[in-house]
PDB file of C-alpha atoms and ligand atoms in Angstrom:
ATOM      1  CA  UNK A  23      28.322 -11.934  28.557  1.00 89.00           C
ATOM      2  CA  UNK A  24      26.592 -15.176  27.642  1.00 94.00           C
ATOM      3  CA  UNK A  25      25.498 -15.211  23.999  1.00 97.00           C
ATOM      4  CA  UNK A  26      22.226 -16.961  23.262  1.00 98.00           C
ATOM      5  CA  UNK A  27      21.688 -19.451  20.434  1.00 98.00           C
ATOM      6  CA  UNK A  28      19.025 -22.062  19.805  1.00 98.00           C
ATOM      7  CA  UNK A  29      17.767 -24.765  17.470  1.00 98.00           C
ATOM      8  CA  UNK A  30      14.138 -24.690  16.397  1.00 98.00           C
ATOM      9  CA  UNK A  31      12.145 -27.638  15.040  1.00 97.00           C
ATOM     10  CA  UNK A  32       9.261 -30.022  15.620  1.00 97.00           C
ATOM     11  CA  UNK A  33       9.999 -32.476  17.146  1.00 96.00           C
ATOM     12  CA  UNK A  34      13.107 -31.034  18.793  1.00 97.00           C
ATOM     13  CA  UNK A  35      13.782 -33.056  21.966  1.00 96.00           C
ATOM     14  CA  UNK A  36      16.017 -35.461  19.981  1.00 92.00           C
ATOM     15  CA  UNK A  37      18.317 -32.717  18.640  1.00 95.00           C
ATOM     16  CA  UNK A  38      22.043 -33.205  19.307  1.00 95.00           C
ATOM     17  CA  UNK A  39      22.822 -29.590  18.376  1.00 97.00           C
ATOM     18  CA  UNK A  40      23.024 -28.240  21.980  1.00 98.00           C
ATOM     19  CA  UNK A  41      25.777 -30.707  22.936  1.00 97.00           C
ATOM     20  CA  UNK A  42      27.632 -30.148  19.642  1.00 98.00           C
ATOM     21  CA  UNK A  43      27.681 -26.354  20.039  1.00 98.00           C
ATOM     22  CA  UNK A  44      28.590 -26.622  23.731  1.00 98.00           C
ATOM     23  CA  UNK A  45      31.559 -28.795  22.737  1.00 98.00           C
ATOM     24  CA  UNK A  46      32.642 -26.300  20.049  1.00 98.00           C
ATOM     25  CA  UNK A  47      32.378 -23.451  22.568  1.00 98.00           C
ATOM     26  CA  UNK A  48      34.691 -25.303  24.963  1.00 98.00           C
ATOM     27  CA  UNK A  49      37.353 -25.441  22.228  1.00 98.00           C
ATOM     28  CA  UNK A  50      37.500 -21.621  22.167  1.00 98.00           C
ATOM     29  CA  UNK A  51      36.391 -20.702  25.684  1.00 98.00           C
ATOM     30  CA  UNK A  52      33.304 -18.992  24.278  1.00 98.00           C
ATOM     31  CA  UNK A  53      30.459 -18.205  26.655  1.00 98.00           C
ATOM     32  CA  UNK A  54      27.248 -19.388  24.983  1.00 97.00           C
ATOM     33  CA  UNK A  55      23.910 -20.858  25.854  1.00 98.00           C
ATOM     34  CA  UNK A  56      22.178 -23.042  23.267  1.00 98.00           C
ATOM     35  CA  UNK A  57      18.594 -24.172  23.782  1.00 98.00           C
ATOM     36  CA  UNK A  58      15.950 -26.225  21.994  1.00 98.00           C
ATOM     37  CA  UNK A  59      12.822 -24.392  20.816  1.00 98.00           C
ATOM     38  CA  UNK A  60       9.674 -26.277  19.873  1.00 98.00           C
ATOM     39  CA  UNK A  61       7.356 -24.477  17.446  1.00 98.00           C
ATOM     40  CA  UNK A  62       4.441 -25.168  15.126  1.00 98.00           C
ATOM     41  CA  UNK A  63       4.072 -23.704  11.616  1.00 98.00           C
ATOM     42  CA  UNK A  64       1.734 -21.126  13.149  1.00 98.00           C
ATOM     43  CA  UNK A  65       4.116 -20.095  15.957  1.00 98.00           C
ATOM     44  CA  UNK A  66       7.426 -20.344  14.063  1.00 98.00           C
ATOM     45  CA  UNK A  67       7.756 -16.656  13.125  1.00 98.00           C
ATOM     46  CA  UNK A  68       6.765 -15.283  16.523  1.00 98.00           C
ATOM     47  CA  UNK A  69       9.082 -17.761  18.256  1.00 98.00           C
ATOM     48  CA  UNK A  70      12.039 -16.594  16.137  1.00 98.00           C
ATOM     49  CA  UNK A  71      11.196 -12.909  16.561  1.00 98.00           C
ATOM     50  CA  UNK A  72      10.704 -13.388  20.318  1.00 98.00           C
ATOM     51  CA  UNK A  73      14.157 -15.007  20.544  1.00 98.00           C
ATOM     52  CA  UNK A  74      15.700 -12.081  18.631  1.00 98.00           C
ATOM     53  CA  UNK A  75      13.933  -9.567  20.905  1.00 97.00           C
ATOM     54  CA  UNK A  76      15.322 -11.419  23.935  1.00 97.00           C
ATOM     55  CA  UNK A  77      18.872 -10.908  22.641  1.00 97.00           C
ATOM     56  CA  UNK A  78      19.355 -14.135  20.661  1.00 98.00           C
ATOM     57  CA  UNK A  79      22.337 -14.058  18.263  1.00 98.00           C
ATOM     58  CA  UNK A  80      21.581 -16.981  16.002  1.00 98.00           C
ATOM     59  CA  UNK A  81      19.512 -20.084  15.431  1.00 98.00           C
ATOM     60  CA  UNK A  82      19.713 -23.429  13.710  1.00 98.00           C
ATOM     61  CA  UNK A  83      16.571 -24.516  11.919  1.00 98.00           C
ATOM     62  CA  UNK A  84      15.566 -28.112  11.433  1.00 96.00           C
ATOM     63  CA  UNK A  85      12.533 -29.958  10.058  1.00 92.00           C
ATOM     64  CA  UNK A  86       9.918 -28.845   9.201  1.00 95.00           C
ATOM     65  CA  UNK A  87      10.867 -25.154   9.215  1.00 97.00           C
ATOM     66  CA  UNK A  88      13.680 -24.746   6.659  1.00 96.00           C
ATOM     67  CA  UNK A  89      11.349 -23.237   4.052  1.00 96.00           C
ATOM     68  CA  UNK A  90       9.700 -20.885   6.564  1.00 98.00           C
ATOM     69  CA  UNK A  91      13.156 -19.758   7.713  1.00 98.00           C
ATOM     70  CA  UNK A  92      14.066 -19.113   4.062  1.00 98.00           C
ATOM     71  CA  UNK A  93      10.972 -16.917   3.704  1.00 98.00           C
ATOM     72  CA  UNK A  94      11.654 -15.108   6.981  1.00 98.00           C
ATOM     73  CA  UNK A  95      15.271 -14.097   6.288  1.00 98.00           C
ATOM     74  CA  UNK A  96      15.963 -10.509   5.208  1.00 98.00           C
ATOM     75  CA  UNK A  97      19.098 -11.485   3.297  1.00 98.00           C
ATOM     76  CA  UNK A  98      20.338 -14.857   2.014  1.00 97.00           C
ATOM     77  CA  UNK A  99      23.714 -16.375   1.213  1.00 95.00           C
ATOM     78  CA  UNK A 100      24.268 -17.772  -2.289  1.00 91.00           C
ATOM     79  CA  UNK A 101      24.068 -21.350  -1.045  1.00 92.00           C
ATOM     80  CA  UNK A 102      20.809 -20.652   0.832  1.00 95.00           C
ATOM     81  CA  UNK A 103      19.340 -19.166  -2.346  1.00 93.00           C
ATOM     82  CA  UNK A 104      20.413 -22.223  -4.325  1.00 90.00           C
ATOM     83  CA  UNK A 105      18.970 -24.552  -1.690  1.00 93.00           C
ATOM     84  CA  UNK A 106      15.811 -22.467  -1.323  1.00 94.00           C
ATOM     85  CA  UNK A 107      16.003 -23.536   2.306  1.00 95.00           C
ATOM     86  CA  UNK A 108      17.690 -22.150   5.416  1.00 97.00           C
ATOM     87  CA  UNK A 109      19.162 -24.114   8.331  1.00 97.00           C
ATOM     88  CA  UNK A 110      21.073 -21.251   9.961  1.00 98.00           C
ATOM     89  CA  UNK A 111      19.916 -17.778  10.967  1.00 98.00           C
ATOM     90  CA  UNK A 112      22.177 -14.981  12.178  1.00 98.00           C
ATOM     91  CA  UNK A 113      20.611 -12.007  13.904  1.00 98.00           C
ATOM     92  CA  UNK A 114      22.379  -8.671  13.570  1.00 96.00           C
ATOM     93  CA  UNK A 115      21.814  -4.954  13.259  1.00 92.00           C
ATOM     94  CA  UNK A 116      21.208  -5.472   9.537  1.00 91.00           C
ATOM     95  CA  UNK A 117      18.356  -7.914  10.180  1.00 97.00           C
ATOM     96  CA  UNK A 118      18.113 -11.673   9.747  1.00 98.00           C
ATOM     97  CA  UNK A 119      20.684 -13.431   7.547  1.00 98.00           C
ATOM     98  CA  UNK A 120      19.667 -16.878   6.249  1.00 98.00           C
ATOM     99  CA  UNK A 121      22.330 -19.445   5.345  1.00 98.00           C
ATOM    100  CA  UNK A 122      22.372 -23.127   4.482  1.00 97.00           C
ATOM    101  CA  UNK A 123      25.323 -25.082   5.882  1.00 98.00           C
ATOM    102  CA  UNK A 124      24.016 -28.597   5.174  1.00 97.00           C
ATOM    103  CA  UNK A 125      25.841 -29.046   1.863  1.00 97.00           C
ATOM    104  CA  UNK A 126      29.172 -27.723   3.106  1.00 97.00           C
ATOM    105  CA  UNK A 127      28.774 -29.907   6.196  1.00 98.00           C
ATOM    106  CA  UNK A 128      28.343 -32.963   3.966  1.00 98.00           C
ATOM    107  CA  UNK A 129      31.175 -32.090   1.576  1.00 97.00           C
ATOM    108  CA  UNK A 130      33.558 -31.331   4.460  1.00 97.00           C
ATOM    109  CA  UNK A 131      32.659 -34.629   6.090  1.00 97.00           C
ATOM    110  CA  UNK A 132      33.321 -36.533   2.864  1.00 98.00           C
ATOM    111  CA  UNK A 133      36.485 -34.700   1.841  1.00 97.00           C
ATOM    112  CA  UNK A 134      38.166 -33.655   5.062  1.00 94.00           C
ATOM    113  CA  UNK A 135      36.972 -36.184   7.595  1.00 93.00           C
ATOM    114  CA  UNK A 136      36.535 -39.303   5.442  1.00 96.00           C
ATOM    115  CA  UNK A 137      39.336 -38.285   3.084  1.00 95.00           C
ATOM    116  CA  UNK A 138      37.463 -38.761  -0.199  1.00 96.00           C
ATOM    117  CA  UNK A 139      38.178 -35.996  -2.708  1.00 96.00           C
ATOM    118  CA  UNK A 140      35.103 -35.427  -4.890  1.00 95.00           C
ATOM    119  CA  UNK A 141      36.999 -33.805  -7.764  1.00 92.00           C
ATOM    120  CA  UNK A 142      36.760 -35.953 -10.875  1.00 91.00           C
ATOM    121  CA  UNK A 143      34.523 -38.542  -9.193  1.00 94.00           C
ATOM    122  CA  UNK A 144      31.354 -40.183 -10.494  1.00 95.00           C
ATOM    123  CA  UNK A 145      28.601 -39.363  -8.001  1.00 96.00           C
ATOM    124  CA  UNK A 146      25.163 -40.922  -7.744  1.00 96.00           C
ATOM    125  CA  UNK A 147      22.511 -39.128  -5.659  1.00 97.00           C
ATOM    126  CA  UNK A 148      19.359 -41.051  -4.730  1.00 95.00           C
ATOM    127  CA  UNK A 149      16.490 -38.656  -4.020  1.00 95.00           C
ATOM    128  CA  UNK A 150      15.457 -35.206  -5.223  1.00 95.00           C
ATOM    129  CA  UNK A 151      13.713 -33.604  -2.244  1.00 92.00           C
ATOM    130  CA  UNK A 152      14.658 -30.731   0.007  1.00 89.00           C
ATOM    131  CA  UNK A 153      17.732 -32.525   1.333  1.00 92.00           C
ATOM    132  CA  UNK A 154      19.194 -32.840  -2.168  1.00 95.00           C
ATOM    133  CA  UNK A 155      18.438 -29.225  -3.073  1.00 93.00           C
ATOM    134  CA  UNK A 156      20.361 -28.277   0.063  1.00 92.00           C
ATOM    135  CA  UNK A 157      23.526 -30.169  -0.844  1.00 95.00           C
ATOM    136  CA  UNK A 158      23.747 -29.881  -4.609  1.00 92.00           C
ATOM    137  CA  UNK A 159      25.622 -26.587  -4.982  1.00 89.00           C
ATOM    138  CA  UNK A 160      28.534 -27.504  -2.659  1.00 91.00           C
ATOM    139  CA  UNK A 161      28.764 -30.947  -4.306  1.00 93.00           C
ATOM    140  CA  UNK A 162      28.975 -29.427  -7.777  1.00 89.00           C
ATOM    141  CA  UNK A 163      31.486 -26.849  -6.546  1.00 87.00           C
ATOM    142  CA  UNK A 164      33.734 -29.722  -5.412  1.00 90.00           C
ATOM    143  CA  UNK A 165      34.241 -30.556  -9.111  1.00 87.00           C
ATOM    144  CA  UNK A 166      32.911 -34.100  -9.650  1.00 90.00           C
ATOM    145  CA  UNK A 167      33.190 -35.540 -13.164  1.00 90.00           C
ATOM    146  CA  UNK A 168      29.545 -36.458 -13.158  1.00 91.00           C
ATOM    147  CA  UNK A 169      26.515 -36.287 -10.879  1.00 93.00           C
ATOM    148  CA  UNK A 170      23.511 -38.458 -11.645  1.00 93.00           C
ATOM    149  CA  UNK A 171      20.344 -37.626  -9.695  1.00 94.00           C
ATOM    150  CA  UNK A 172      17.815 -40.441  -9.587  1.00 95.00           C
ATOM    151  CA  UNK A 173      14.398 -40.190  -8.011  1.00 95.00           C
ATOM    152  CA  UNK A 174      11.116 -42.090  -7.777  1.00 93.00           C
ATOM    153  CA  UNK A 175       9.392 -39.009  -9.213  1.00 96.00           C
ATOM    154  CA  UNK A 176      11.695 -38.247 -12.142  1.00 94.00           C
ATOM    155  CA  UNK A 177      10.191 -34.809 -12.787  1.00 95.00           C
ATOM    156  CA  UNK A 178      11.572 -33.600  -9.438  1.00 95.00           C
ATOM    157  CA  UNK A 179      15.088 -34.725 -10.361  1.00 94.00           C
ATOM    158  CA  UNK A 180      14.716 -33.029 -13.733  1.00 91.00           C
ATOM    159  CA  UNK A 181      13.519 -29.809 -12.085  1.00 91.00           C
ATOM    160  CA  UNK A 182      16.678 -29.768  -9.937  1.00 92.00           C
ATOM    161  CA  UNK A 183      18.865 -30.309 -12.985  1.00 89.00           C
ATOM    162  CA  UNK A 184      17.135 -27.342 -14.637  1.00 83.00           C
ATOM    163  CA  UNK A 185      17.558 -25.201 -11.534  1.00 85.00           C
ATOM    164  CA  UNK A 186      21.240 -26.016 -11.075  1.00 84.00           C
ATOM    165  CA  UNK A 187      22.371 -26.365 -14.654  1.00 74.00           C
ATOM    166  CA  UNK A 188      23.717 -23.342 -16.489  1.00 51.00           C
ATOM    167  CA  UNK A 189      23.047 -25.049 -19.779  1.00 36.00           C
ATOM    168  CA  UNK A 190      20.148 -27.375 -19.264  1.00 35.00           C
ATOM    169  CA  UNK A 191      18.501 -29.369 -21.937  1.00 38.00           C
ATOM    170  CA  UNK A 192      15.664 -31.796 -21.410  1.00 36.00           C
ATOM    171  CA  UNK A 193      14.654 -33.763 -24.452  1.00 36.00           C
ATOM    172  CA  UNK A 194      11.087 -35.010 -24.089  1.00 37.00           C
ATOM    173  CA  UNK A 195      10.990 -38.779 -24.076  1.00 39.00           C
ATOM    174  CA  UNK A 196      14.711 -39.127 -23.382  1.00 43.00           C
ATOM    175  CA  UNK A 197      15.462 -41.148 -20.266  1.00 45.00           C
ATOM    176  CA  UNK A 198      18.163 -38.861 -18.937  1.00 47.00           C
ATOM    177  CA  UNK A 199      18.214 -35.104 -18.897  1.00 48.00           C
ATOM    178  CA  UNK A 200      21.579 -33.409 -18.829  1.00 49.00           C
ATOM    179  CA  UNK A 201      23.013 -30.109 -17.792  1.00 52.00           C
ATOM    180  CA  UNK A 202      26.552 -28.824 -17.901  1.00 48.00           C
ATOM    181  CA  UNK A 203      27.203 -26.999 -14.680  1.00 50.00           C
ATOM    182  CA  UNK A 204      29.714 -24.399 -13.582  1.00 46.00           C
ATOM    183  CA  UNK A 205      32.772 -24.359 -15.790  1.00 46.00           C
ATOM    184  CA  UNK A 206      31.244 -27.042 -17.980  1.00 45.00           C
ATOM    185  CA  UNK A 207      33.475 -29.822 -16.713  1.00 44.00           C
ATOM    186  CA  UNK A 208      30.825 -31.230 -14.367  1.00 46.00           C
ATOM    187  CA  UNK A 209      27.817 -32.931 -15.817  1.00 80.00           C
ATOM    188  CA  UNK A 210      24.573 -33.106 -13.911  1.00 89.00           C
ATOM    189  CA  UNK A 211      21.978 -35.554 -15.091  1.00 90.00           C
ATOM    190  CA  UNK A 212      18.547 -36.659 -13.908  1.00 92.00           C
ATOM    191  CA  UNK A 213      16.729 -39.939 -14.287  1.00 92.00           C
ATOM    192  CA  UNK A 214      14.329 -42.428 -12.724  1.00 93.00           C
ATOM    193  CA  UNK A 215      15.466 -44.843  -9.998  1.00 92.00           C
ATOM    194  CA  UNK A 216      16.545 -47.442 -12.569  1.00 91.00           C
ATOM    195  CA  UNK A 217      18.666 -44.989 -14.582  1.00 92.00           C
ATOM    196  CA  UNK A 218      21.819 -45.998 -12.698  1.00 92.00           C
ATOM    197  CA  UNK A 219      21.445 -49.688 -13.534  1.00 92.00           C
ATOM    198  CA  UNK A 220      24.727 -51.246 -14.583  1.00 89.00           C
ATOM    199  CA  UNK A 221      26.666 -47.993 -14.209  1.00 92.00           C
ATOM    200  CA  UNK A 222      29.671 -47.551 -11.965  1.00 95.00           C
ATOM    201  CA  UNK A 223      30.044 -44.792  -9.345  1.00 96.00           C
ATOM    202  CA  UNK A 224      32.708 -43.728  -6.880  1.00 97.00           C
ATOM    203  CA  UNK A 225      30.350 -42.040  -4.429  1.00 97.00           C
ATOM    204  CA  UNK A 226      26.683 -42.882  -3.812  1.00 97.00           C
ATOM    205  CA  UNK A 227      24.621 -40.589  -1.589  1.00 97.00           C
ATOM    206  CA  UNK A 228      21.343 -41.836  -0.120  1.00 95.00           C
ATOM    207  CA  UNK A 229      19.200 -38.719   0.322  1.00 95.00           C
ATOM    208  CA  UNK A 230      15.618 -39.974   0.400  1.00 93.00           C
ATOM    209  CA  UNK A 231      13.468 -39.709   3.488  1.00 89.00           C
ATOM    210  CA  UNK A 232      12.764 -43.451   3.224  1.00 85.00           C
ATOM    211  CA  UNK A 233      16.330 -44.455   3.986  1.00 59.00           C
ATOM    212  CA  UNK A 234      15.949 -45.039   7.692  1.00 60.00           C
ATOM    213  CA  UNK A 235      12.822 -47.122   7.615  1.00 60.00           C
ATOM    214  CA  UNK A 236      14.359 -49.767   5.385  1.00 58.00           C
ATOM    215  CA  UNK A 237      11.028 -51.080   4.305  1.00 60.00           C
ATOM    216  CA  UNK A 238       9.999 -49.333   1.134  1.00 60.00           C
ATOM    217  CA  UNK A 239      13.373 -47.636   0.757  1.00 68.00           C
ATOM    218  CA  UNK A 240      14.450 -47.344  -2.867  1.00 70.00           C
ATOM    219  CA  UNK A 241      16.567 -50.252  -4.058  1.00 74.00           C
ATOM    220  CA  UNK A 242      18.556 -48.467  -6.726  1.00 81.00           C
ATOM    221  CA  UNK A 243      20.697 -50.599  -8.973  1.00 87.00           C
ATOM    222  CA  UNK A 244      24.299 -49.361  -9.221  1.00 92.00           C
ATOM    223  CA  UNK A 245      27.854 -50.651  -9.276  1.00 93.00           C
ATOM    224  CA  UNK A 246      30.635 -49.307  -7.105  1.00 94.00           C
ATOM    225  CA  UNK A 247      34.193 -48.505  -8.175  1.00 91.00           C
ATOM    226  CA  UNK A 248      37.212 -49.950  -6.384  1.00 91.00           C
ATOM    227  CA  UNK A 249      37.725 -47.024  -3.986  1.00 93.00           C
ATOM    228  CA  UNK A 250      34.083 -46.230  -3.326  1.00 96.00           C
ATOM    229  CA  UNK A 251      32.095 -44.449  -0.645  1.00 97.00           C
ATOM    230  CA  UNK A 252      28.417 -45.084   0.106  1.00 97.00           C
ATOM    231  CA  UNK A 253      26.982 -42.338   2.309  1.00 97.00           C
ATOM    232  CA  UNK A 254      23.548 -42.202   3.907  1.00 95.00           C
ATOM    233  CA  UNK A 255      22.508 -38.659   4.841  1.00 95.00           C
ATOM    234  CA  UNK A 256      20.349 -40.148   7.593  1.00 92.00           C
ATOM    235  CA  UNK A 257      21.911 -41.550  10.743  1.00 90.00           C
ATOM    236  CA  UNK A 258      20.939 -44.142  13.283  1.00 87.00           C
ATOM    237  CA  UNK A 259      22.399 -46.235  16.071  1.00 88.00           C
ATOM    238  CA  UNK A 260      22.825 -49.170  13.674  1.00 89.00           C
ATOM    239  CA  UNK A 261      24.021 -49.189  10.033  1.00 91.00           C
ATOM    240  CA  UNK A 262      21.075 -48.128   7.860  1.00 90.00           C
ATOM    241  CA  UNK A 263      19.354 -50.285   5.247  1.00 89.00           C
ATOM    242  CA  UNK A 264      21.235 -48.415   2.513  1.00 91.00           C
ATOM    243  CA  UNK A 265      24.604 -48.903   4.230  1.00 93.00           C
ATOM    244  CA  UNK A 266      23.990 -52.647   4.520  1.00 91.00           C
ATOM    245  CA  UNK A 267      22.910 -52.771   0.885  1.00 89.00           C
ATOM    246  CA  UNK A 268      26.072 -50.907  -0.176  1.00 93.00           C
ATOM    247  CA  UNK A 269      28.327 -53.161   1.925  1.00 93.00           C
ATOM    248  CA  UNK A 270      26.828 -56.194   0.209  1.00 91.00           C
ATOM    249  CA  UNK A 271      27.757 -54.599  -3.123  1.00 90.00           C
ATOM    250  CA  UNK A 272      31.359 -54.188  -2.043  1.00 92.00           C
ATOM    251  CA  UNK A 273      31.502 -50.550  -0.980  1.00 95.00           C
ATOM    252  CA  UNK A 274      35.050 -49.784   0.180  1.00 96.00           C
ATOM    253  CA  UNK A 275      33.617 -47.445   2.800  1.00 96.00           C
ATOM    254  CA  UNK A 276      30.159 -46.678   4.191  1.00 97.00           C
ATOM    255  CA  UNK A 277      29.111 -43.773   6.381  1.00 97.00           C
ATOM    256  CA  UNK A 278      25.977 -42.259   7.792  1.00 96.00           C
ATOM    257  CA  UNK A 279      25.024 -38.633   8.266  1.00 96.00           C
ATOM    258  CA  UNK A 280      26.369 -38.106  11.777  1.00 96.00           C
ATOM    259  CA  UNK A 281      29.468 -36.453  10.327  1.00 97.00           C
ATOM    260  CA  UNK A 282      27.290 -34.216   8.174  1.00 98.00           C
ATOM    261  CA  UNK A 283      25.365 -33.197  11.289  1.00 97.00           C
ATOM    262  CA  UNK A 284      28.560 -32.135  13.047  1.00 98.00           C
ATOM    263  CA  UNK A 285      29.874 -30.577   9.823  1.00 98.00           C
ATOM    264  CA  UNK A 286      26.831 -28.382   9.277  1.00 98.00           C
ATOM    265  CA  UNK A 287      26.997 -27.317  12.939  1.00 98.00           C
ATOM    266  CA  UNK A 288      30.672 -26.381  12.519  1.00 98.00           C
ATOM    267  CA  UNK A 289      29.849 -24.233   9.500  1.00 98.00           C
ATOM    268  CA  UNK A 290      27.024 -22.516  11.432  1.00 98.00           C
ATOM    269  CA  UNK A 291      29.479 -21.905  14.265  1.00 98.00           C
ATOM    270  CA  UNK A 292      31.899 -20.322  11.795  1.00 98.00           C
ATOM    271  CA  UNK A 293      29.152 -18.019  10.495  1.00 98.00           C
ATOM    272  CA  UNK A 294      28.300 -16.914  14.040  1.00 98.00           C
ATOM    273  CA  UNK A 295      31.720 -16.752  15.667  1.00 98.00           C
ATOM    274  CA  UNK A 296      34.164 -16.399  12.760  1.00 98.00           C
ATOM    275  CA  UNK A 297      36.228 -19.442  13.776  1.00 98.00           C
ATOM    276  CA  UNK A 298      36.186 -23.071  12.581  1.00 97.00           C
ATOM    277  CA  UNK A 299      35.885 -25.681  15.318  1.00 98.00           C
ATOM    278  CA  UNK A 300      37.657 -29.032  15.151  1.00 97.00           C
ATOM    279  CA  UNK A 301      34.900 -31.533  14.323  1.00 97.00           C
ATOM    280  CA  UNK A 302      36.893 -34.697  15.098  1.00 96.00           C
ATOM    281  CA  UNK A 303      36.694 -34.812  18.917  1.00 97.00           C
ATOM    282  CA  UNK A 304      33.024 -33.835  18.804  1.00 97.00           C
ATOM    283  CA  UNK A 305      32.202 -36.536  16.282  1.00 96.00           C
ATOM    284  CA  UNK A 306      34.115 -39.061  18.381  1.00 96.00           C
ATOM    285  CA  UNK A 307      32.091 -37.988  21.427  1.00 95.00           C
ATOM    286  CA  UNK A 308      28.800 -38.505  19.541  1.00 95.00           C
ATOM    287  CA  UNK A 309      29.995 -41.828  18.102  1.00 92.00           C
ATOM    288  CA  UNK A 310      30.781 -43.063  21.609  1.00 92.00           C
ATOM    289  CA  UNK A 311      27.262 -42.148  22.760  1.00 87.00           C
ATOM    290  CA  UNK A 312      25.408 -43.858  19.904  1.00 83.00           C
TER     291      UNK A 312
HETATM  292  P1  ATR B 521      13.704 -34.226   2.453  1.00 96.73           P
HETATM  293  O1  ATR B 521      13.657 -32.829   2.943  1.00 96.73           O
HETATM  294  O2  ATR B 521      14.096 -35.247   3.481  1.00 96.73           O
HETATM  295  O3  ATR B 521      14.480 -34.378   1.189  1.00 96.73           O
HETATM  296  P2  ATR B 521      11.323 -34.404   0.870  1.00 96.73           P
HETATM  297  O4  ATR B 521      11.578 -33.069   0.264  1.00 96.73           O
HETATM  298  O5  ATR B 521       9.923 -34.767   1.258  1.00 96.73           O
HETATM  299  O6  ATR B 521      12.170 -34.613   2.168  1.00 96.73           O
HETATM  300  O7  ATR B 521      11.895 -35.500  -0.146  1.00 96.73           O
HETATM  301  C1  ATR B 521      11.827 -36.861   0.152  1.00 96.73           C
HETATM  302  C2  ATR B 521      12.649 -37.646  -0.868  1.00 96.73           C
HETATM  303  O8  ATR B 521      12.600 -39.042  -0.519  1.00 96.73           O
HETATM  304  C3  ATR B 521      12.120 -37.558  -2.277  1.00 96.73           C
HETATM  305  O9  ATR B 521      13.184 -37.718  -3.173  1.00 96.73           O
HETATM  306  C4  ATR B 521      11.179 -38.772  -2.324  1.00 96.73           C
HETATM  307  O10 ATR B 521      10.892 -39.254  -3.617  1.00 96.73           O
HETATM  308  P3  ATR B 521       9.659 -38.587  -4.448  1.00 96.73           P
HETATM  309  O11 ATR B 521      10.184 -37.265  -4.915  1.00 96.73           O
HETATM  310  O12 ATR B 521       9.380 -39.551  -5.521  1.00 96.73           O
HETATM  311  O13 ATR B 521       8.531 -38.452  -3.440  1.00 96.73           O
HETATM  312  C5  ATR B 521      12.021 -39.775  -1.591  1.00 96.73           C
HETATM  313  N1  ATR B 521      11.238 -40.897  -1.053  1.00 96.73           N
HETATM  314  C6  ATR B 521      10.490 -40.903   0.067  1.00 96.73           C
HETATM  315  N2  ATR B 521       9.942 -42.128   0.263  1.00 96.73           N
HETATM  316  C7  ATR B 521      10.376 -42.920  -0.775  1.00 96.73           C
HETATM  317  C8  ATR B 521      10.195 -44.288  -1.113  1.00 96.73           C
HETATM  318  N3  ATR B 521       9.452 -45.113  -0.370  1.00 96.73           N
HETATM  319  N4  ATR B 521      10.819 -44.748  -2.237  1.00 96.73           N
HETATM  320  C9  ATR B 521      11.573 -43.926  -2.997  1.00 96.73           C
HETATM  321  N5  ATR B 521      11.799 -42.624  -2.711  1.00 96.73           N
HETATM  322  C10 ATR B 521      11.215 -42.130  -1.617  1.00 96.73           C
END
């Protein structure tokens, strides 16, 4: 019997998720349908509940509904709770499970697909919005030596450090706030956009919503180590403003968020079907169609 899945968002016509999930299903011979659902904040809940009533098994959630999906879920995974946002819903007899696969999708893309181990690395994250909250736990769990969060509004970066740090300490007036996270070996810090000036990083993640537009995008000052990766969570047909900026600074490797998109879809697929699809042929297919 065909199993029904969907992605919900606004706008939604641009979503690549139907073709990604169809490609995963072909790898296993699964019989699924995967549709796009357009909703408004007012119709989001009834659209989800209507899909469940019609036999839907699961749903991906994209902008601007990740917070509403978080509120709607009956139970949450640890990483969804940490993110305070949900991009994957699973419908079962025990109600609606909310998960967040964005961070694992990013970390898998960086570590498995691009071959950059994050353990022991110096990581700079530009931005402190919903996207960063979604990825922070899996990044910290990968064991970096240091994660510096910089943001135009420094209080938002500091709030994330508080939320994610086991031992957080913000000294009023101090430029950086620090928190030791997890086993204490990783250090999470927050600062304004200029806090990275003159410092060297192995991985720089561009996670602001201004990244695509170029104009007005934050021009953070940072240096890159010899074997460095600059990664823009956004993706576009052409290299983004941030990727060009990083190349000019000698980044060994640059990437955009297409791999993260396929990675988060693969993790959703695993939650729904219990198997991990091979992301490489699907990513190659999307790359070819850019
Ligand atoms: P998302 O879900 O994409 O993270 P968001 O929660 O609205 O969206 O967060 C947007 C992020 O992009 C924030 O870090 C924001 O900085 P502020 O917290 O200071 O608003 C950042 N951002 C957006 N436009 C920016 C710009 N022109 N320059 C610098 N940062 C910008």
